[in-house]
Short mmCIF file of N, CA and C and ligand atoms in Angstrom, two decimals:
data_model
loop_
_atom_site.label_atom_id
_atom_site.label_comp_id
_atom_site.label_asym_id
_atom_site.label_seq_id
_atom_site.Cartn_x
_atom_site.Cartn_y
_atom_site.Cartn_z
N MET H 183 0.77 -1.24 0.01
CA MET H 183 -0.02 -0.01 -0.02
C MET H 183 0.89 1.26 -0.02
N TYR H 184 1.86 1.27 0.82
CA TYR H 184 2.79 2.44 0.84
C TYR H 184 3.94 2.27 -0.09
N LYS H 185 4.34 3.32 -0.76
CA LYS H 185 5.71 3.23 -1.43
C LYS H 185 6.74 3.18 -0.37
N GLN H 186 7.85 2.59 -0.73
CA GLN H 186 9.00 2.40 0.20
C GLN H 186 10.12 3.31 -0.14
N PRO H 187 11.07 3.66 0.78
CA PRO H 187 12.28 4.45 0.43
C PRO H 187 13.25 3.62 -0.37
N TYR H 188 13.97 4.29 -1.32
CA TYR H 188 14.93 3.55 -2.06
C TYR H 188 15.99 4.59 -2.55
N LEU H 189 17.22 4.04 -2.87
CA LEU H 189 18.28 4.85 -3.40
C LEU H 189 18.11 5.06 -4.87
N ILE H 190 18.45 6.32 -5.32
CA ILE H 190 18.45 6.68 -6.71
C ILE H 190 19.90 7.13 -7.16
N GLU H 191 20.32 6.53 -8.29
CA GLU H 191 21.63 7.01 -8.69
C GLU H 191 21.45 7.99 -9.84
N PHE H 192 21.97 9.17 -9.65
CA PHE H 192 21.94 10.22 -10.74
C PHE H 192 23.10 10.01 -11.68
N PRO H 193 22.93 10.48 -12.96
CA PRO H 193 23.99 10.37 -13.84
C PRO H 193 25.22 11.16 -13.37
N ARG H 194 26.36 10.67 -13.61
CA ARG H 194 27.66 11.33 -13.29
C ARG H 194 28.41 11.63 -14.55
N ILE H 195 28.40 12.89 -14.87
CA ILE H 195 29.04 13.28 -16.22
C ILE H 195 30.43 13.85 -15.86
N GLY H 196 31.38 13.37 -16.53
CA GLY H 196 32.77 13.83 -16.32
C GLY H 196 33.77 12.79 -16.17
N ASN H 197 34.89 13.15 -15.50
CA ASN H 197 35.94 12.14 -15.35
C ASN H 197 36.84 12.65 -14.13
N THR H 198 37.71 11.72 -13.78
CA THR H 198 38.56 12.06 -12.55
C THR H 198 39.44 13.28 -12.80
N MET H 199 39.81 13.54 -14.11
CA MET H 199 40.71 14.66 -14.32
C MET H 199 39.99 15.98 -14.20
N GLU H 200 38.73 16.09 -14.67
CA GLU H 200 38.03 17.37 -14.73
C GLU H 200 36.90 17.58 -13.67
N GLY H 201 36.60 16.46 -12.99
CA GLY H 201 35.48 16.48 -12.02
C GLY H 201 34.16 16.11 -12.73
N TYR H 202 33.09 16.18 -11.90
CA TYR H 202 31.77 15.65 -12.34
C TYR H 202 30.68 16.63 -12.23
N ILE H 203 29.62 16.43 -13.04
CA ILE H 203 28.29 17.04 -12.94
C ILE H 203 27.26 16.01 -12.74
N SER H 204 26.39 16.11 -11.76
CA SER H 204 25.21 15.30 -11.70
C SER H 204 23.99 16.16 -11.90
N VAL H 205 22.92 15.56 -12.47
CA VAL H 205 21.71 16.27 -12.90
C VAL H 205 20.50 15.61 -12.37
N ALA H 206 19.53 16.39 -11.93
CA ALA H 206 18.17 15.87 -11.63
C ALA H 206 17.21 16.79 -12.44
N GLU H 207 16.44 16.11 -13.24
CA GLU H 207 15.35 16.76 -14.04
C GLU H 207 14.03 16.19 -13.79
N ASN H 208 12.97 16.93 -13.80
CA ASN H 208 11.65 16.41 -13.49
C ASN H 208 11.37 15.10 -14.32
N LYS H 209 11.80 15.11 -15.56
CA LYS H 209 11.47 13.94 -16.39
C LYS H 209 12.09 12.63 -15.85
N THR H 210 13.17 12.76 -15.04
CA THR H 210 13.77 11.51 -14.56
C THR H 210 13.51 11.31 -13.04
N LEU H 211 12.73 12.23 -12.40
CA LEU H 211 12.52 12.13 -11.02
C LEU H 211 11.10 11.41 -10.77
N PRO H 212 10.87 10.84 -9.61
CA PRO H 212 9.59 10.17 -9.39
C PRO H 212 8.50 11.08 -9.05
N PHE H 213 8.73 12.43 -9.02
CA PHE H 213 7.71 13.40 -8.84
C PHE H 213 8.15 14.69 -9.48
N GLY H 214 7.22 15.65 -9.63
CA GLY H 214 7.50 16.97 -10.07
C GLY H 214 8.04 17.82 -8.95
N THR H 215 9.03 18.64 -9.18
CA THR H 215 9.72 19.36 -8.13
C THR H 215 9.13 20.78 -7.98
N ASN H 216 8.89 21.13 -6.65
CA ASN H 216 8.43 22.46 -6.35
C ASN H 216 9.33 23.18 -5.33
N ARG H 217 10.27 22.46 -4.73
CA ARG H 217 11.19 23.16 -3.77
C ARG H 217 12.45 22.40 -3.69
N VAL H 218 13.55 23.20 -3.45
CA VAL H 218 14.84 22.60 -3.10
C VAL H 218 15.29 23.33 -1.91
N TYR H 219 15.74 22.59 -0.89
CA TYR H 219 16.29 23.30 0.29
C TYR H 219 17.52 22.50 0.78
N TRP H 220 18.42 23.07 1.53
CA TRP H 220 19.62 22.43 1.97
C TRP H 220 19.95 22.72 3.37
N THR H 221 20.59 21.76 4.01
CA THR H 221 20.85 21.77 5.46
C THR H 221 22.42 21.58 5.61
N TYR H 222 22.96 22.39 6.50
CA TYR H 222 24.46 22.37 6.63
C TYR H 222 24.85 22.86 8.02
N TYR H 223 26.14 22.54 8.35
CA TYR H 223 26.73 22.97 9.66
C TYR H 223 25.95 22.31 10.80
N THR H 224 25.37 21.16 10.62
CA THR H 224 24.72 20.43 11.72
C THR H 224 25.79 19.68 12.56
N PRO H 225 25.91 20.01 13.83
CA PRO H 225 26.91 19.26 14.70
C PRO H 225 26.59 17.79 14.63
N GLU H 226 27.67 16.99 14.75
CA GLU H 226 27.55 15.48 14.70
C GLU H 226 26.66 14.86 15.78
N SER H 227 26.52 15.69 16.89
CA SER H 227 25.80 15.18 18.01
C SER H 227 24.28 15.36 17.89
N ILE H 228 23.96 16.04 16.84
CA ILE H 228 22.41 16.38 16.62
C ILE H 228 21.81 15.39 15.63
N ARG H 229 20.63 14.95 16.03
CA ARG H 229 19.84 14.17 15.06
C ARG H 229 18.61 14.98 14.63
N ARG H 230 18.52 15.29 13.36
CA ARG H 230 17.44 16.10 12.84
C ARG H 230 16.36 15.14 12.34
N GLY H 231 15.30 15.82 11.83
CA GLY H 231 14.15 14.98 11.39
C GLY H 231 13.31 14.64 12.58
N GLY H 232 12.89 13.41 12.60
CA GLY H 232 11.98 12.96 13.70
C GLY H 232 10.59 13.40 13.33
N HIS H 233 10.19 13.05 12.09
CA HIS H 233 8.81 13.36 11.56
C HIS H 233 8.60 12.56 10.34
N ALA H 234 7.31 12.58 9.94
CA ALA H 234 6.94 12.05 8.64
C ALA H 234 5.98 13.12 7.97
N HIS H 235 5.60 12.86 6.71
CA HIS H 235 4.81 13.84 6.01
C HIS H 235 3.59 13.22 5.39
N HIS H 236 2.49 13.97 5.31
CA HIS H 236 1.23 13.44 4.69
C HIS H 236 1.34 13.44 3.14
N GLN H 237 1.99 14.51 2.57
CA GLN H 237 1.95 14.59 1.10
C GLN H 237 3.33 14.77 0.55
N LEU H 238 4.34 15.05 1.41
CA LEU H 238 5.64 15.45 0.87
C LEU H 238 6.47 14.14 0.46
N GLU H 239 6.87 14.17 -0.78
CA GLU H 239 7.84 13.19 -1.27
C GLU H 239 9.13 13.92 -1.51
N GLN H 240 10.24 13.34 -1.22
CA GLN H 240 11.49 14.07 -1.46
C GLN H 240 12.64 13.15 -1.69
N ILE H 241 13.76 13.78 -2.16
CA ILE H 241 14.95 13.01 -2.36
C ILE H 241 16.08 13.75 -1.67
N LEU H 242 16.76 13.07 -0.77
CA LEU H 242 17.86 13.65 0.04
C LEU H 242 19.14 13.21 -0.66
N VAL H 243 20.08 14.23 -0.79
CA VAL H 243 21.39 13.94 -1.37
C VAL H 243 22.47 14.51 -0.42
N ALA H 244 23.46 13.74 -0.15
CA ALA H 244 24.64 14.34 0.62
C ALA H 244 25.51 14.90 -0.44
N VAL H 245 25.39 16.12 -0.83
CA VAL H 245 26.22 16.76 -1.88
C VAL H 245 27.65 16.89 -1.34
N SER H 246 27.80 16.89 -0.06
CA SER H 246 29.16 16.83 0.60
C SER H 246 29.05 16.06 1.85
N GLY H 247 30.11 15.36 2.27
CA GLY H 247 30.11 14.63 3.55
C GLY H 247 29.23 13.41 3.59
N LYS H 248 28.87 13.04 4.76
CA LYS H 248 28.13 11.81 4.98
C LYS H 248 26.87 12.02 5.79
N ILE H 249 25.82 11.34 5.44
CA ILE H 249 24.55 11.51 6.22
C ILE H 249 23.98 10.07 6.50
N ILE H 250 23.69 9.79 7.72
CA ILE H 250 23.04 8.51 8.06
C ILE H 250 21.52 8.81 8.15
N VAL H 251 20.74 8.13 7.42
CA VAL H 251 19.28 8.32 7.48
C VAL H 251 18.57 7.01 7.96
N GLU H 252 17.90 7.14 9.06
CA GLU H 252 17.13 6.00 9.57
C GLU H 252 15.59 6.24 9.13
N THR H 253 15.09 5.26 8.57
CA THR H 253 13.66 5.38 8.11
C THR H 253 12.81 4.32 8.76
N GLU H 254 11.53 4.60 8.90
CA GLU H 254 10.53 3.73 9.32
C GLU H 254 9.26 3.93 8.60
N MET H 255 8.65 2.86 8.12
CA MET H 255 7.38 2.99 7.45
C MET H 255 6.25 2.49 8.39
N PRO H 256 5.02 2.97 8.13
CA PRO H 256 3.91 2.41 8.95
C PRO H 256 3.92 0.86 8.79
N GLY H 257 3.77 0.16 9.84
CA GLY H 257 3.91 -1.26 9.88
C GLY H 257 5.22 -1.70 10.46
N GLY H 258 6.16 -0.80 10.62
CA GLY H 258 7.42 -1.06 11.39
C GLY H 258 8.62 -1.41 10.66
N VAL H 259 8.55 -1.39 9.26
CA VAL H 259 9.80 -1.71 8.54
C VAL H 259 10.79 -0.58 8.71
N LYS H 260 11.92 -0.88 9.30
CA LYS H 260 12.97 0.16 9.54
C LYS H 260 14.15 -0.14 8.68
N GLU H 261 14.78 0.92 8.12
CA GLU H 261 15.98 0.77 7.27
C GLU H 261 16.95 1.86 7.67
N ARG H 262 18.27 1.62 7.37
CA ARG H 262 19.35 2.61 7.59
C ARG H 262 20.06 2.80 6.37
N PHE H 263 20.12 4.07 5.81
CA PHE H 263 20.81 4.37 4.59
C PHE H 263 22.00 5.30 4.93
N ILE H 264 23.07 5.00 4.29
CA ILE H 264 24.24 5.89 4.38
C ILE H 264 24.45 6.60 3.03
N LEU H 265 24.30 7.93 3.09
CA LEU H 265 24.48 8.77 1.89
C LEU H 265 25.93 9.42 1.95
N GLU H 266 26.75 9.07 1.03
CA GLU H 266 28.08 9.61 1.00
C GLU H 266 28.64 9.84 -0.42
N SER H 267 27.74 9.69 -1.43
CA SER H 267 28.17 9.93 -2.79
C SER H 267 27.26 11.06 -3.39
N PRO H 268 27.87 12.09 -3.91
CA PRO H 268 27.08 13.21 -4.44
C PRO H 268 26.18 12.86 -5.56
N ASN H 269 26.31 11.66 -6.17
CA ASN H 269 25.44 11.29 -7.28
C ASN H 269 24.33 10.23 -6.83
N VAL H 270 24.19 10.09 -5.50
CA VAL H 270 23.23 9.11 -5.03
C VAL H 270 22.27 9.82 -4.10
N GLY H 271 20.95 9.63 -4.31
CA GLY H 271 19.98 10.19 -3.42
C GLY H 271 19.03 9.19 -2.79
N LEU H 272 18.41 9.59 -1.69
CA LEU H 272 17.42 8.66 -1.08
C LEU H 272 16.03 9.20 -1.32
N TYR H 273 15.23 8.40 -2.04
CA TYR H 273 13.82 8.83 -2.18
C TYR H 273 13.08 8.47 -0.94
N MET H 274 12.39 9.39 -0.42
CA MET H 274 11.47 9.10 0.70
C MET H 274 10.04 9.39 0.35
N PRO H 275 9.22 8.40 0.46
CA PRO H 275 7.81 8.50 0.10
C PRO H 275 6.99 9.21 1.29
N ILE H 276 5.73 9.40 1.04
CA ILE H 276 4.83 9.93 2.09
C ILE H 276 4.80 8.93 3.23
N TYR H 277 4.66 9.39 4.38
CA TYR H 277 4.50 8.70 5.61
C TYR H 277 5.75 7.87 5.91
N CYS H 278 6.88 8.39 5.60
CA CYS H 278 8.18 7.81 5.94
C CYS H 278 8.74 8.56 7.08
N TRP H 279 8.78 7.95 8.35
CA TRP H 279 9.39 8.61 9.48
C TRP H 279 10.89 8.53 9.29
N HIS H 280 11.58 9.67 9.48
CA HIS H 280 12.96 9.71 9.15
C HIS H 280 13.75 10.51 10.22
N ILE H 281 14.98 10.06 10.44
CA ILE H 281 15.90 10.74 11.40
C ILE H 281 17.27 10.82 10.68
N MET H 282 17.90 12.00 10.70
CA MET H 282 19.16 12.16 9.99
C MET H 282 20.27 12.48 10.96
N GLN H 283 21.49 12.03 10.68
CA GLN H 283 22.68 12.39 11.48
C GLN H 283 23.73 12.70 10.48
N TYR H 284 24.48 13.80 10.70
CA TYR H 284 25.34 14.38 9.68
C TYR H 284 26.85 14.40 10.21
N THR H 285 27.81 14.28 9.31
CA THR H 285 29.11 14.70 9.63
C THR H 285 29.13 16.30 9.56
N HIS H 286 29.94 16.93 10.33
CA HIS H 286 29.80 18.39 10.42
C HIS H 286 29.93 19.12 9.11
N SER H 287 30.83 18.56 8.27
CA SER H 287 31.04 19.27 6.91
C SER H 287 29.93 18.83 5.91
N SER H 288 29.01 18.08 6.29
CA SER H 288 28.07 17.55 5.22
C SER H 288 27.03 18.60 4.89
N VAL H 289 26.62 18.58 3.60
CA VAL H 289 25.60 19.45 3.11
C VAL H 289 24.55 18.56 2.60
N GLN H 290 23.28 18.66 3.06
CA GLN H 290 22.16 17.81 2.56
C GLN H 290 21.34 18.68 1.61
N MET H 291 21.16 18.18 0.46
CA MET H 291 20.21 18.96 -0.50
C MET H 291 18.99 18.06 -0.56
N CYS H 292 17.80 18.69 -0.52
CA CYS H 292 16.55 18.02 -0.54
C CYS H 292 15.75 18.52 -1.76
N ILE H 293 15.30 17.68 -2.59
CA ILE H 293 14.46 17.96 -3.69
C ILE H 293 13.11 17.51 -3.36
N ALA H 294 12.11 18.47 -3.40
CA ALA H 294 10.76 18.13 -2.80
C ALA H 294 9.69 18.41 -3.80
N ASN H 295 8.62 17.66 -3.63
CA ASN H 295 7.50 17.76 -4.53
C ASN H 295 6.53 18.94 -4.22
N MET H 296 6.72 19.50 -2.98
CA MET H 296 5.76 20.58 -2.66
C MET H 296 6.49 21.61 -1.81
N VAL H 297 5.84 22.81 -1.74
CA VAL H 297 6.40 23.88 -0.89
C VAL H 297 6.23 23.60 0.56
N TYR H 298 6.94 24.35 1.36
CA TYR H 298 6.90 24.15 2.83
C TYR H 298 5.48 24.34 3.40
N ASP H 299 5.02 23.41 4.21
CA ASP H 299 3.74 23.52 4.84
C ASP H 299 3.76 22.77 6.15
N GLU H 300 3.79 23.56 7.18
CA GLU H 300 3.91 22.87 8.56
C GLU H 300 2.75 21.92 8.82
N LYS H 301 1.61 22.19 8.27
CA LYS H 301 0.46 21.24 8.47
C LYS H 301 0.69 19.89 7.85
N ASP H 302 1.74 19.78 6.96
CA ASP H 302 1.94 18.50 6.31
C ASP H 302 2.78 17.49 7.19
N TYR H 303 3.33 18.10 8.36
CA TYR H 303 4.26 17.35 9.16
C TYR H 303 3.48 16.47 10.19
N ILE H 304 3.94 15.29 10.34
CA ILE H 304 3.60 14.47 11.63
C ILE H 304 4.75 14.45 12.44
N ARG H 305 4.81 15.23 13.54
CA ARG H 305 5.94 15.32 14.40
C ARG H 305 5.82 14.53 15.68
N ASP H 306 4.68 13.93 15.91
CA ASP H 306 4.35 13.14 17.06
C ASP H 306 4.48 11.65 16.70
N TYR H 307 5.51 10.97 17.29
CA TYR H 307 5.76 9.60 16.93
C TYR H 307 4.54 8.69 17.19
N ASN H 308 3.83 8.97 18.25
CA ASN H 308 2.69 8.20 18.58
C ASN H 308 1.56 8.31 17.56
N GLU H 309 1.42 9.54 16.98
CA GLU H 309 0.51 9.71 15.88
C GLU H 309 0.95 8.95 14.69
N PHE H 310 2.28 8.86 14.43
CA PHE H 310 2.80 8.10 13.30
C PHE H 310 2.42 6.61 13.55
N LEU H 311 2.60 6.12 14.75
CA LEU H 311 2.40 4.69 15.04
C LEU H 311 0.94 4.34 14.87
N ARG H 312 0.03 5.35 14.88
CA ARG H 312 -1.37 5.01 14.74
C ARG H 312 -1.86 5.00 13.28
N LEU H 313 -0.93 5.32 12.34
CA LEU H 313 -1.27 5.22 10.90
C LEU H 313 -1.69 3.82 10.47
N PRO H 314 -2.57 3.64 9.54
CA PRO H 314 -2.89 2.28 9.10
C PRO H 314 -1.66 1.62 8.52
N ARG H 315 -1.53 0.30 8.77
CA ARG H 315 -0.43 -0.49 8.36
C ARG H 315 -0.51 -0.97 6.90
C1 LIG Q 44 12.48 16.90 6.20
C2 LIG Q 44 13.98 16.78 6.50
C3 LIG Q 44 14.75 15.92 5.57
C4 LIG Q 44 11.01 26.45 6.56
O1 LIG Q 44 10.61 27.56 6.92
N1 LIG Q 44 11.00 26.14 5.20
C5 LIG Q 44 11.44 24.95 4.73
O2 LIG Q 44 11.35 24.65 3.49
C6 LIG Q 44 11.96 24.02 5.65
C7 LIG Q 44 12.52 22.69 5.21
C8 LIG Q 44 12.10 24.33 7.02
N2 LIG Q 44 11.58 25.55 7.46
C9 LIG Q 44 11.67 25.88 8.84
C10 LIG Q 44 10.77 25.17 9.73
C11 LIG Q 44 11.48 25.07 11.06
O3 LIG Q 44 11.21 26.24 11.81
O4 LIG Q 44 13.04 25.56 9.29
C12 LIG Q 44 12.92 25.11 10.66
C13 LIG Q 44 13.62 23.73 10.78
O5 LIG Q 44 12.77 22.77 10.16
P1 LIG Q 44 12.83 21.24 10.71
O6 LIG Q 44 12.91 21.22 12.16
O7 LIG Q 44 11.63 20.59 10.03
O8 LIG Q 44 14.15 20.75 10.01
P2 LIG Q 44 14.64 19.17 9.78
O9 LIG Q 44 16.02 19.21 9.34
O10 LIG Q 44 14.36 18.32 10.98
O11 LIG Q 44 13.68 18.69 8.60
C14 LIG Q 44 13.89 19.14 7.27
C15 LIG Q 44 12.54 19.38 6.62
O12 LIG Q 44 11.77 20.36 7.35
C16 LIG Q 44 11.69 18.09 6.54
O13 LIG Q 44 10.58 18.31 5.68
O14 LIG Q 44 11.96 15.94 5.68
O15 LIG Q 44 14.59 18.10 6.56
#
């Protein structure tokens, strides 16, 4: 019933001599894009996230550094993803509870299907646990 999180590999154009370019375009993404935001300078001791979304789908990319993402879907399936390649993103579907931990130098870029809306957040874990399985 629910889509599951999965890793997406973006094209890597270039070579070791000149460096690389990776590209995300709506035609190759699982959703249409309406927002890009990025997170940086998060101390390693901090765990961000701790919420799920009703309508938001997004792709997280560690464009620099390393990000550990723990996910949980309604029904209890938990996964742990390590993002440390700038050409690899984590697709997160709706109702995906997620917690992120960063190396200090890491920069997380998020490509999202909708604009920011606080009403879309489920920030109460008990409310998340009550979702249909
Ligand atoms: C998510 C993870 C991966 C805005 O005003 N506009 C925005 O577009 C965003 C993303 C945040 N904010 C404000 C809302 C809060 O006052 O920035 C503050 C921090 O947001 P939050 O505590 O939700 O940050 P994270 O890092 O826990 O979560 C963010 C996204 O909010 C969330 O949708 O899935 O990154």
